[in-house]
């Protein structure tokens, strides 16, 4: 993507547009969604300065791109973090903080827990964000909504029909060094997890292990999104097991399918459909 700054003059009537940010360890992905299908989405992948604290880098990026400070119709921040946990829907919200702290080792005093729906009746996605980072975003963006990266994938996938033959459904999102796996059975969330992978063989192993652990029939097609080149290589490794990959088909976008739109991470694309 172009490194040029996002200037306030780039769009008219920002109050009709949506701003969605995907906050990751080393970057913030920004999508500014137009109000009509005839317009192009504005997308940038903005890298943090590795020599500065995350909050300082985030402040530099936001203040250095004046368009982000416009008065948008809706502002959302999707948190992509290892400090994330899927819990049963029956768990009391009063226990969220303790469960996330024990599972991820986060410092409860320095973090704020966010709960996101998964699109199923059986589970909730928890994630935490540093308290000072959340406070900055809340001050800067009026009525900002926080969400969970894996929850966005879950909700989109849960809205799709399961495989008619098995009642199961499995989705894998591919990205550099990681895969996101979501599996359902008759609308019940079996698993939703982000896994660090060192190579294609690791990815193939974890996908096959998911089939085995949850009793998913091997002829249930894996729906893929994200890095399709990596998905193709992993699919070849799993062919001897009878596991087949299909590209996930998106519903019609609410903006032009430009080059920028096609480069957006799946979380931003899926979120733009809601």
XYZ file of C-alpha atoms in Angstrom:
274
model
C 0.000 0.000 0.000
C 1.039 3.584 -0.477
C 2.790 5.193 2.463
C 1.145 8.542 1.734
C -0.714 10.112 4.627
C -4.465 9.846 4.898
C -5.488 13.470 4.486
C -8.836 14.827 5.671
C -9.537 16.120 2.157
C -9.617 12.590 0.697
C -13.354 12.146 1.296
C -16.390 14.364 1.534
C -19.027 13.940 4.244
C -17.061 11.557 6.488
C -20.140 11.337 8.708
C -21.518 8.909 6.102
C -18.434 6.655 6.119
C -17.318 3.925 8.553
C -13.855 3.565 10.056
C -12.710 0.090 11.063
C -9.270 -0.570 12.534
C -7.589 -3.948 13.039
C -5.067 -3.557 15.846
C -2.212 -6.066 15.705
C 1.123 -6.459 17.491
C 3.165 -4.588 14.898
C 0.617 -2.668 12.867
C -2.809 -1.174 12.572
C -4.859 -2.041 9.485
C -7.301 0.711 8.566
C -10.389 0.420 6.351
C -12.609 3.419 5.644
C -15.850 2.074 4.228
C -17.864 4.227 1.793
C -21.631 4.686 2.069
C -22.387 3.618 -1.516
C -21.270 0.743 -3.750
C -19.928 3.074 -6.426
C -17.117 4.322 -4.141
C -13.764 2.688 -3.363
C -12.789 1.592 0.116
C -9.707 3.317 1.524
C -7.310 0.771 3.023
C -3.911 1.162 4.633
C -1.601 -1.170 6.526
C 0.301 1.151 8.882
C 3.339 -0.326 10.614
C 4.402 0.585 14.135
C 7.893 1.888 14.812
C 9.639 -1.106 16.449
C 11.825 1.253 18.460
C 8.892 2.946 20.220
C 6.251 1.720 22.675
C 3.033 0.536 21.014
C 0.953 3.385 22.409
C 3.410 6.038 21.191
C 3.501 4.444 17.724
C -0.288 4.289 17.637
C -0.545 7.962 18.586
C 1.975 8.909 15.888
C 0.019 7.018 13.228
C -3.373 8.445 14.142
C -2.183 12.042 14.508
C -0.073 11.672 11.354
C -3.105 10.678 9.281
C -5.669 13.477 9.760
C -8.432 11.621 7.910
C -8.628 9.173 10.827
C -9.714 11.996 13.110
C -12.793 12.797 11.020
C -16.291 12.546 12.450
C -17.249 9.114 11.075
C -20.670 7.520 11.186
C -19.234 4.518 13.042
C -15.815 3.638 14.450
C -14.711 0.115 15.360
C -11.472 -1.384 16.606
C -10.927 -5.120 16.115
C -8.299 -6.477 18.502
C -6.018 -9.202 17.152
C -4.143 -10.442 20.211
C -2.794 -13.604 21.814
C -4.575 -12.471 25.001
C -7.800 -14.020 23.734
C -10.013 -16.816 25.002
C -13.232 -18.586 23.965
C -15.493 -19.408 26.927
C -18.891 -21.124 27.181
C -21.881 -18.810 27.062
C -22.881 -19.996 30.543
C -19.823 -18.363 32.138
C -20.711 -15.344 34.270
C -19.299 -12.004 33.044
C -18.019 -11.507 36.586
C -15.530 -14.339 35.910
C -14.247 -13.107 32.537
C -11.276 -11.168 33.865
C -10.012 -13.973 36.106
C -10.391 -16.629 33.407
C -8.545 -14.558 30.819
C -5.807 -13.702 33.298
C -5.232 -17.367 34.182
C -5.364 -18.559 30.577
C -3.098 -15.918 29.024
C -1.027 -14.566 31.911
C -2.215 -11.007 31.367
C -1.913 -8.403 34.102
C -5.477 -7.712 35.215
C -4.553 -4.282 36.580
C -3.113 -3.117 33.245
C -5.699 -4.634 30.910
C -9.361 -4.130 30.047
C -11.374 -7.227 29.080
C -13.766 -7.097 26.142
C -16.441 -9.729 25.429
C -17.597 -10.297 21.836
C -20.407 -12.485 20.487
C -19.393 -15.434 18.317
C -22.634 -15.688 16.364
C -23.534 -18.878 18.241
C -25.503 -19.520 21.418
C -22.725 -21.603 22.921
C -19.656 -19.381 23.281
C -18.298 -15.876 23.868
C -14.903 -14.533 22.770
C -12.829 -12.656 25.336
C -9.859 -10.436 24.619
C -7.872 -7.865 26.530
C -6.303 -4.578 25.564
C -3.813 -2.492 27.514
C -5.757 -0.024 29.631
C -3.777 3.003 28.458
C -4.182 2.056 24.794
C -7.915 1.560 25.200
C -8.201 4.865 27.085
C -6.417 6.684 24.249
C -8.691 5.166 21.607
C -11.798 5.898 23.663
C -10.772 9.542 24.093
C -9.877 9.946 20.433
C -12.866 8.235 18.803
C -16.358 9.023 20.035
C -18.458 5.897 20.714
C -15.742 3.540 19.445
C -16.727 -0.136 19.584
C -14.191 -2.827 20.440
C -14.322 -6.321 18.981
C -12.288 -9.531 18.880
C -10.509 -10.737 15.744
C -11.458 -14.408 16.083
C -15.028 -13.426 16.990
C -15.396 -11.570 13.674
C -14.399 -14.764 11.842
C -16.768 -16.832 13.997
C -19.756 -14.586 13.352
C -19.248 -14.543 9.609
C -18.742 -18.300 9.463
C -21.690 -19.034 11.762
C -23.956 -17.109 9.397
C -23.160 -19.593 6.617
C -24.812 -22.979 6.150
C -22.944 -26.087 7.400
C -22.052 -28.891 5.029
C -25.380 -30.548 4.231
C -23.944 -34.056 4.350
C -22.196 -33.888 7.729
C -23.645 -30.926 9.647
C -20.065 -29.797 10.242
C -18.268 -26.736 8.952
C -14.606 -25.714 9.204
C -12.902 -22.512 8.141
C -9.185 -21.690 8.104
C -7.761 -18.205 7.677
C -4.158 -18.115 6.474
C -1.708 -15.320 7.243
C 2.007 -14.948 7.822
C 3.130 -17.310 10.581
C -0.412 -18.052 11.819
C -3.647 -19.766 11.010
C -7.112 -19.061 12.391
C -9.300 -22.168 12.710
C -13.055 -22.096 13.358
C -15.154 -25.276 13.434
C -18.905 -25.719 13.947
C -21.307 -28.614 14.329
C -25.006 -27.905 13.744
C -24.438 -24.275 14.723
C -22.493 -25.176 17.878
C -18.984 -23.749 18.126
C -16.493 -26.614 18.458
C -13.319 -24.541 18.412
C -12.019 -21.101 17.482
C -8.304 -20.660 17.783
C -5.329 -18.760 16.418
C -2.253 -20.976 16.103
C 1.355 -19.952 15.494
C 2.835 -21.974 12.636
C 6.433 -22.087 11.510
C 5.779 -23.608 8.094
C 3.177 -25.232 5.839
C 3.661 -28.632 7.483
C 2.729 -27.153 10.857
C -0.442 -25.692 9.379
C -1.371 -29.016 7.796
C -0.761 -30.831 11.082
C -3.017 -28.529 13.117
C -5.796 -28.659 10.543
C -5.692 -32.459 10.433
C -5.589 -32.544 14.239
C -8.751 -30.407 14.370
C -10.568 -32.882 12.138
C -9.447 -35.760 14.382
C -10.073 -34.101 17.759
C -13.623 -33.004 16.979
C -14.670 -35.938 14.833
C -15.148 -33.866 11.689
C -15.618 -36.142 8.661
C -12.660 -35.883 6.281
C -14.973 -35.080 3.359
C -16.114 -31.851 5.045
C -14.558 -29.140 2.837
C -12.259 -26.612 4.484
C -13.320 -23.080 3.569
C -10.268 -20.860 3.192
C -9.640 -17.137 3.389
C -6.607 -14.893 3.654
C -3.357 -15.945 1.974
C -4.568 -18.245 -0.813
C -1.024 -19.080 -1.975
C -0.240 -20.627 1.406
C -3.642 -22.315 1.479
C -2.871 -23.983 -1.853
C 0.392 -25.429 -0.584
C -1.194 -26.703 2.619
C -4.067 -28.227 0.635
C -1.574 -30.322 -1.325
C -0.114 -31.671 1.919
C -3.577 -32.733 3.135
C -4.764 -34.354 -0.094
C -3.594 -37.852 0.981
C -5.899 -37.531 4.019
C -8.880 -36.821 1.774
C -9.213 -33.243 3.086
C -10.343 -30.800 0.423
C -9.996 -27.005 0.433
C -12.481 -24.570 -1.110
C -12.077 -20.805 -1.368
C -14.627 -18.940 0.725
C -17.131 -17.049 -1.409
C -17.974 -13.574 -0.163
C -21.416 -12.045 -0.468
C -21.506 -8.895 -2.638
C -19.329 -6.159 -1.160
C -20.797 -2.780 -0.271
C -18.057 -1.021 -2.213
C -16.121 -1.544 -5.446
C -13.935 -4.659 -5.518
C -10.815 -2.603 -6.107
C -7.219 -3.696 -5.592
C -7.306 -2.101 -2.139
C -10.401 -4.093 -1.199
C -8.813 -7.366 -2.278
C -5.754 -6.675 -0.097
C -7.779 -6.201 3.089
C -7.504 -8.842 5.836
C -10.573 -11.122 6.089
C -11.603 -9.555 9.401
C -11.994 -6.153 7.762
C -13.782 -7.597 4.749
C -16.206 -9.637 6.863
C -16.842 -6.744 9.228
C -17.675 -4.459 6.307
C -20.605 -6.731 5.425
C -22.448 -6.051 8.676
